[in-house]
Amino acid sequence: MNTILFPSDSRGHANHGWLNTYHSFSFANYFHPDRINFGALRVLNDDSIAGGKGFGSHPHSNMEIITIPLSGSIQHQDSMGHTEVIKPGEVQVMSAGKGIVHSEFNADNVNELKLFQIWILPNEKDVVPRYDQKSFNFSVKNEWISIVSPKNFKDANLWIHQEAWLHLGYFDKDFNVEYYLNKSDNGIYLMVIEGSFSVNGQNLNARDAIGIWEAGFVTIQATSKNSRILLIEVPMISIN
C-alpha cells in the first residue's frame, strides 16, 4: 500500500474578493510540480463565491466535471440549452467532450455559495457533450452514498466517461466503515469535509486529504461526531 498526505494548509489558495478558492491540485495561477493530479483526478477546487457573483461563459473540452454544492445554490447555463439551479443535496455532472461553453453563478444575491468542483480525465475523448444532475439523501448516516459511477455501471446514479466512483459519507463518532475498491489497480483519494477521521490509522481533520493506491480496501473511522468525507476512486493514470 502507498499513501500520500494532502494537508489542508498545503493547498493552493487565491482570494479574488468575490471568489475565495483552495486548489488541491495545480490550477490557474497555482502550480506545484508534485500536485498536478492524483491518477485521473485532475482538479478538486474548494470554492466560496460571493452573492450574485460567479464565472461567466467559458469553454471546456475532454473533461468530466462534477459539482457538489455544500451550501447555497448554483445557477448554471450552457451551450446545450440547459438553464438549471443546483442546490445542496444535488450533484451536477458534465461531460465536456468535444466542447461545451457554460457559466456558473451564485443563485443568491446575498448569501455566500460554497461548493466542490471536481475534474476527472475521461477515458473517451471528443464524445458528445452531456449534462445531468440528481438529488440525493445526504442525511443518511453510517453508510456510503454512491453519487457517480462509470457509464453502464449497475448503480442508478450519475455517470461519467471514466472507471471512477465517487461517494459521500456522513458518520457518527467512532463508527468504522470499510471501502473495497471496484478495480484493484485504482487508487482512492479521500477528503474530510467536516469533522475528523482516522484513515488506515492516519488522523485527518477538515479539508485534509489522503491518497492511497496499491491497496484492495481502506478502513475509515469517524473520530468526531457528525463527520463527513468525500471518497473518489480513480484509475492511477499518469499525465505527460
mmCIF file of C-alpha atoms in Angstrom:
data_model
loop_
_atom_site.group_PDB
_atom_site.id
_atom_site.type_symbol
_atom_site.label_atom_id
_atom_site.label_comp_id
_atom_site.label_asym_id
_atom_site.label_seq_id
_atom_site.Cartn_x
_atom_site.Cartn_y
_atom_site.Cartn_z
ATOM 1 C CA MET A 1 0.000 0.000 0.000
ATOM 2 C CA ASN A 2 1.209 3.502 -0.903
ATOM 3 C CA THR A 3 -0.087 6.718 0.638
ATOM 4 C CA ILE A 4 0.380 10.441 0.185
ATOM 5 C CA LEU A 5 -0.942 13.115 2.539
ATOM 6 C CA PHE A 6 -2.536 16.357 1.355
ATOM 7 C CA PRO A 7 -2.826 18.589 4.454
ATOM 8 C CA SER A 8 -5.465 21.297 4.096
ATOM 9 C CA ASP A 9 -2.919 24.081 4.635
ATOM 10 C CA SER A 10 -0.727 22.784 1.795
ATOM 11 C CA ARG A 11 -3.349 23.558 -0.863
ATOM 12 C CA GLY A 12 -3.028 26.434 -3.285
ATOM 13 C CA HIS A 13 -5.073 29.473 -2.312
ATOM 14 C CA ALA A 14 -6.372 32.569 -4.066
ATOM 15 C CA ASN A 15 -8.760 35.240 -2.791
ATOM 16 C CA HIS A 16 -10.225 37.358 -5.574
ATOM 17 C CA GLY A 17 -12.726 39.095 -3.323
ATOM 18 C CA TRP A 18 -15.802 37.586 -4.921
ATOM 19 C CA LEU A 19 -14.092 34.157 -5.056
ATOM 20 C CA ASN A 20 -12.133 32.555 -2.218
ATOM 21 C CA THR A 21 -10.720 29.304 -3.533
ATOM 22 C CA TYR A 22 -8.450 26.464 -2.449
ATOM 23 C CA HIS A 23 -6.834 24.188 -5.041
ATOM 24 C CA SER A 24 -5.887 20.627 -4.140
ATOM 25 C CA PHE A 25 -4.007 20.369 -7.444
ATOM 26 C CA SER A 26 -2.258 22.810 -9.768
ATOM 27 C CA PHE A 27 -4.855 25.156 -11.231
ATOM 28 C CA ALA A 28 -4.935 28.677 -12.713
ATOM 29 C CA ASN A 29 -2.075 30.668 -11.134
ATOM 30 C CA TYR A 30 -1.236 27.922 -8.624
ATOM 31 C CA PHE A 31 1.400 25.467 -9.797
ATOM 32 C CA HIS A 32 3.084 22.757 -7.756
ATOM 33 C CA PRO A 33 5.120 20.170 -9.702
ATOM 34 C CA ASP A 34 4.154 17.422 -7.241
ATOM 35 C CA ARG A 35 0.471 18.376 -7.160
ATOM 36 C CA ILE A 36 -0.651 18.026 -10.767
ATOM 37 C CA ASN A 37 -3.072 15.161 -10.259
ATOM 38 C CA PHE A 38 -3.894 12.007 -8.365
ATOM 39 C CA GLY A 39 -4.348 9.479 -11.130
ATOM 40 C CA ALA A 40 -7.313 10.557 -13.256
ATOM 41 C CA LEU A 41 -8.342 13.125 -10.609
ATOM 42 C CA ARG A 42 -7.080 16.396 -12.063
ATOM 43 C CA VAL A 43 -8.889 19.159 -10.112
ATOM 44 C CA LEU A 44 -10.568 19.496 -6.737
ATOM 45 C CA ASN A 45 -11.397 23.137 -6.054
ATOM 46 C CA ASP A 46 -12.982 24.223 -2.775
ATOM 47 C CA ASP A 47 -14.768 27.450 -3.735
ATOM 48 C CA SER A 48 -16.623 30.139 -1.793
ATOM 49 C CA ILE A 49 -18.456 32.552 -4.110
ATOM 50 C CA ALA A 50 -19.994 35.848 -3.015
ATOM 51 C CA GLY A 51 -23.686 36.592 -3.546
ATOM 52 C CA GLY A 52 -24.603 37.236 -7.174
ATOM 53 C CA LYS A 53 -21.062 36.554 -8.420
ATOM 54 C CA GLY A 54 -19.643 33.718 -10.466
ATOM 55 C CA PHE A 55 -17.894 32.505 -13.573
ATOM 56 C CA GLY A 56 -19.018 33.990 -16.886
ATOM 57 C CA SER A 57 -19.264 31.925 -20.059
ATOM 58 C CA HIS A 58 -16.125 29.859 -20.622
ATOM 59 C CA PRO A 59 -15.267 26.697 -22.596
ATOM 60 C CA HIS A 60 -14.280 23.169 -21.573
ATOM 61 C CA SER A 61 -13.366 20.091 -23.563
ATOM 62 C CA ASN A 62 -12.462 16.468 -22.829
ATOM 63 C CA MET A 63 -13.062 16.625 -19.103
ATOM 64 C CA GLU A 64 -15.609 15.045 -16.752
ATOM 65 C CA ILE A 65 -16.783 17.805 -14.385
ATOM 66 C CA ILE A 66 -18.624 17.128 -11.118
ATOM 67 C CA THR A 67 -20.022 19.947 -8.967
ATOM 68 C CA ILE A 68 -21.176 19.407 -5.385
ATOM 69 C CA PRO A 69 -22.796 22.413 -3.634
ATOM 70 C CA LEU A 70 -22.102 22.395 0.102
ATOM 71 C CA SER A 71 -24.238 25.435 0.944
ATOM 72 C CA GLY A 72 -26.121 27.819 -1.310
ATOM 73 C CA SER A 73 -27.269 27.183 -4.889
ATOM 74 C CA ILE A 74 -25.605 27.388 -8.306
ATOM 75 C CA GLN A 75 -27.183 28.988 -11.370
ATOM 76 C CA HIS A 76 -25.942 27.053 -14.412
ATOM 77 C CA GLN A 77 -26.350 27.843 -18.121
ATOM 78 C CA ASP A 78 -24.658 26.117 -21.065
ATOM 79 C CA SER A 79 -24.387 25.937 -24.851
ATOM 80 C CA MET A 80 -26.569 22.790 -24.903
ATOM 81 C CA GLY A 81 -29.526 24.889 -23.748
ATOM 82 C CA HIS A 82 -29.611 23.895 -20.091
ATOM 83 C CA THR A 83 -30.582 26.544 -17.553
ATOM 84 C CA GLU A 84 -30.592 24.901 -14.139
ATOM 85 C CA VAL A 85 -30.209 25.597 -10.426
ATOM 86 C CA ILE A 86 -28.214 23.058 -8.409
ATOM 87 C CA LYS A 87 -28.989 23.040 -4.683
ATOM 88 C CA PRO A 88 -27.425 21.340 -1.643
ATOM 89 C CA GLY A 89 -28.401 17.684 -1.764
ATOM 90 C CA GLU A 90 -27.937 17.674 -5.534
ATOM 91 C CA VAL A 91 -24.899 16.842 -7.662
ATOM 92 C CA GLN A 92 -24.192 18.007 -11.207
ATOM 93 C CA VAL A 93 -22.115 16.243 -13.853
ATOM 94 C CA MET A 94 -20.976 17.441 -17.259
ATOM 95 C CA SER A 95 -19.077 15.524 -19.888
ATOM 96 C CA ALA A 96 -17.397 18.347 -21.795
ATOM 97 C CA GLY A 97 -16.359 16.011 -24.603
ATOM 98 C CA LYS A 98 -15.725 17.718 -27.928
ATOM 99 C CA GLY A 99 -16.582 21.105 -26.420
ATOM 100 C CA ILE A 100 -19.051 22.981 -24.255
ATOM 101 C CA VAL A 101 -19.471 26.566 -23.072
ATOM 102 C CA HIS A 102 -21.120 27.266 -19.723
ATOM 103 C CA SER A 103 -21.458 29.800 -16.915
ATOM 104 C CA GLU A 104 -21.891 29.307 -13.161
ATOM 105 C CA PHE A 105 -23.141 31.924 -10.719
ATOM 106 C CA ASN A 106 -24.258 32.101 -7.133
ATOM 107 C CA ALA A 107 -28.042 31.935 -7.443
ATOM 108 C CA ASP A 108 -28.417 34.053 -4.273
ATOM 109 C CA ASN A 109 -27.589 37.753 -4.481
ATOM 110 C CA VAL A 110 -26.717 37.990 -0.780
ATOM 111 C CA ASN A 111 -25.566 34.743 0.790
ATOM 112 C CA GLU A 112 -22.281 33.007 0.014
ATOM 113 C CA LEU A 113 -22.151 29.823 -2.073
ATOM 114 C CA LYS A 114 -19.753 27.027 -1.114
ATOM 115 C CA LEU A 115 -19.003 24.147 -3.469
ATOM 116 C CA PHE A 116 -16.552 21.495 -4.588
ATOM 117 C CA GLN A 117 -15.721 21.356 -8.270
ATOM 118 C CA ILE A 118 -14.015 18.159 -9.407
ATOM 119 C CA TRP A 119 -12.425 17.417 -12.772
ATOM 120 C CA ILE A 120 -11.666 13.855 -13.833
ATOM 121 C CA LEU A 121 -9.803 12.957 -17.014
ATOM 122 C CA PRO A 122 -12.048 10.887 -19.326
ATOM 123 C CA ASN A 123 -11.308 7.512 -20.875
ATOM 124 C CA GLU A 124 -13.043 8.591 -24.102
ATOM 125 C CA LYS A 125 -12.190 11.799 -25.932
ATOM 126 C CA ASP A 126 -14.344 14.031 -28.138
ATOM 127 C CA VAL A 127 -17.621 12.458 -27.023
ATOM 128 C CA VAL A 128 -20.913 14.290 -27.468
ATOM 129 C CA PRO A 129 -21.230 16.721 -24.527
ATOM 130 C CA ARG A 130 -23.826 15.822 -21.919
ATOM 131 C CA TYR A 131 -25.332 17.245 -18.729
ATOM 132 C CA ASP A 132 -27.124 15.687 -15.778
ATOM 133 C CA GLN A 133 -27.970 16.399 -12.156
ATOM 134 C CA LYS A 134 -29.617 14.367 -9.425
ATOM 135 C CA SER A 135 -30.892 14.719 -5.855
ATOM 136 C CA PHE A 136 -29.524 12.532 -3.051
ATOM 137 C CA ASN A 137 -30.484 11.991 0.568
ATOM 138 C CA PHE A 138 -27.267 13.111 2.230
ATOM 139 C CA SER A 139 -28.832 12.950 5.695
ATOM 140 C CA VAL A 140 -28.401 9.157 5.659
ATOM 141 C CA LYS A 141 -25.747 8.214 8.207
ATOM 142 C CA ASN A 142 -23.149 5.481 8.571
ATOM 143 C CA GLU A 143 -23.112 4.215 5.018
ATOM 144 C CA TRP A 144 -21.523 5.215 1.725
ATOM 145 C CA ILE A 145 -23.748 7.196 -0.607
ATOM 146 C CA SER A 146 -22.756 6.496 -4.207
ATOM 147 C CA ILE A 147 -23.094 9.644 -6.317
ATOM 148 C CA VAL A 148 -21.072 8.998 -9.501
ATOM 149 C CA SER A 149 -20.130 5.773 -11.302
ATOM 150 C CA PRO A 150 -18.759 4.771 -14.723
ATOM 151 C CA LYS A 151 -21.021 4.622 -17.741
ATOM 152 C CA ASN A 152 -23.131 1.431 -17.812
ATOM 153 C CA PHE A 153 -22.344 0.596 -14.169
ATOM 154 C CA LYS A 154 -25.188 -1.079 -12.275
ATOM 155 C CA ASP A 155 -25.816 1.837 -9.869
ATOM 156 C CA ALA A 156 -28.671 4.118 -10.896
ATOM 157 C CA ASN A 157 -26.768 7.298 -10.136
ATOM 158 C CA LEU A 158 -24.851 9.887 -12.150
ATOM 159 C CA TRP A 159 -22.239 8.547 -14.568
ATOM 160 C CA ILE A 160 -19.089 9.746 -16.319
ATOM 161 C CA HIS A 161 -16.732 8.570 -19.056
ATOM 162 C CA GLN A 162 -14.150 7.041 -16.712
ATOM 163 C CA GLU A 163 -13.712 3.985 -14.487
ATOM 164 C CA ALA A 164 -14.213 6.213 -11.443
ATOM 165 C CA TRP A 165 -16.554 6.135 -8.468
ATOM 166 C CA LEU A 166 -17.466 8.983 -6.097
ATOM 167 C CA HIS A 167 -19.067 8.532 -2.675
ATOM 168 C CA LEU A 168 -20.035 10.751 0.227
ATOM 169 C CA GLY A 169 -20.316 9.539 3.797
ATOM 170 C CA TYR A 170 -21.826 11.118 6.938
ATOM 171 C CA PHE A 171 -20.746 9.185 10.020
ATOM 172 C CA ASP A 172 -21.310 9.136 13.772
ATOM 173 C CA LYS A 173 -18.336 9.346 16.108
ATOM 174 C CA ASP A 174 -16.416 6.052 16.449
ATOM 175 C CA PHE A 175 -18.274 4.436 13.547
ATOM 176 C CA ASN A 176 -15.999 2.184 11.469
ATOM 177 C CA VAL A 177 -16.510 1.528 7.783
ATOM 178 C CA GLU A 178 -14.517 -0.130 5.040
ATOM 179 C CA TYR A 179 -14.390 0.664 1.355
ATOM 180 C CA TYR A 180 -13.407 -2.026 -1.154
ATOM 181 C CA LEU A 181 -12.112 -0.865 -4.497
ATOM 182 C CA ASN A 182 -14.121 -1.667 -7.590
ATOM 183 C CA LYS A 183 -10.880 -2.122 -9.547
ATOM 184 C CA SER A 184 -7.752 -3.375 -7.813
ATOM 185 C CA ASP A 185 -5.390 -1.129 -9.781
ATOM 186 C CA ASN A 186 -7.346 2.047 -8.968
ATOM 187 C CA GLY A 187 -6.418 4.473 -6.208
ATOM 188 C CA ILE A 188 -8.548 6.251 -3.607
ATOM 189 C CA TYR A 189 -8.495 9.941 -2.735
ATOM 190 C CA LEU A 190 -10.332 10.898 0.469
ATOM 191 C CA MET A 191 -11.011 14.442 1.675
ATOM 192 C CA VAL A 192 -12.593 15.253 5.026
ATOM 193 C CA ILE A 193 -15.429 17.728 4.508
ATOM 194 C CA GLU A 194 -16.085 18.324 8.189
ATOM 195 C CA GLY A 195 -15.172 16.696 11.465
ATOM 196 C CA SER A 196 -12.263 14.264 11.709
ATOM 197 C CA PHE A 197 -11.400 10.723 10.646
ATOM 198 C CA SER A 198 -8.762 8.067 11.005
ATOM 199 C CA VAL A 199 -7.994 6.518 7.612
ATOM 200 C CA ASN A 200 -5.859 3.384 7.869
ATOM 201 C CA GLY A 201 -4.584 4.836 11.153
ATOM 202 C CA GLN A 202 -3.803 8.299 9.746
ATOM 203 C CA ASN A 203 -5.611 11.149 11.538
ATOM 204 C CA LEU A 204 -7.290 13.686 9.253
ATOM 205 C CA ASN A 205 -9.178 16.882 10.071
ATOM 206 C CA ALA A 206 -11.445 19.143 7.995
ATOM 207 C CA ARG A 207 -10.171 19.540 4.409
ATOM 208 C CA ASP A 208 -7.192 17.257 4.991
ATOM 209 C CA ALA A 209 -6.919 14.576 2.322
ATOM 210 C CA ILE A 210 -5.057 11.345 1.669
ATOM 211 C CA GLY A 211 -4.318 9.379 -1.491
ATOM 212 C CA ILE A 212 -3.984 5.585 -1.279
ATOM 213 C CA TRP A 213 -3.063 3.120 -4.018
ATOM 214 C CA GLU A 214 -1.965 -0.496 -4.349
ATOM 215 C CA ALA A 215 -4.498 -1.388 -1.665
ATOM 216 C CA GLY A 216 -7.622 -3.503 -2.053
ATOM 217 C CA PHE A 217 -9.577 -1.620 0.598
ATOM 218 C CA VAL A 218 -9.352 1.133 3.206
ATOM 219 C CA THR A 219 -10.586 1.251 6.797
ATOM 220 C CA ILE A 220 -12.130 4.502 7.980
ATOM 221 C CA GLN A 221 -13.252 5.594 11.446
ATOM 222 C CA ALA A 222 -15.039 8.827 12.301
ATOM 223 C CA THR A 223 -13.274 10.380 15.308
ATOM 224 C CA SER A 224 -15.717 13.245 15.901
ATOM 225 C CA LYS A 225 -19.489 13.489 15.775
ATOM 226 C CA ASN A 226 -21.299 14.340 12.532
ATOM 227 C CA SER A 227 -18.223 13.843 10.356
ATOM 228 C CA ARG A 228 -18.452 13.955 6.556
ATOM 229 C CA ILE A 229 -15.975 12.659 3.996
ATOM 230 C CA LEU A 230 -15.645 12.580 0.200
ATOM 231 C CA LEU A 231 -14.198 9.457 -1.440
ATOM 232 C CA ILE A 232 -13.015 9.377 -5.051
ATOM 233 C CA GLU A 233 -11.817 6.122 -6.656
ATOM 234 C CA VAL A 234 -9.916 6.698 -9.899
ATOM 235 C CA PRO A 235 -7.529 4.904 -12.277
ATOM 236 C CA MET A 236 -3.904 5.659 -11.441
ATOM 237 C CA ILE A 237 -3.020 7.019 -14.855
ATOM 238 C CA SER A 238 -0.081 9.362 -15.392
ATOM 239 C CA ILE A 239 -0.154 12.757 -17.070
ATOM 240 C CA ASN A 240 2.629 13.529 -19.516
#
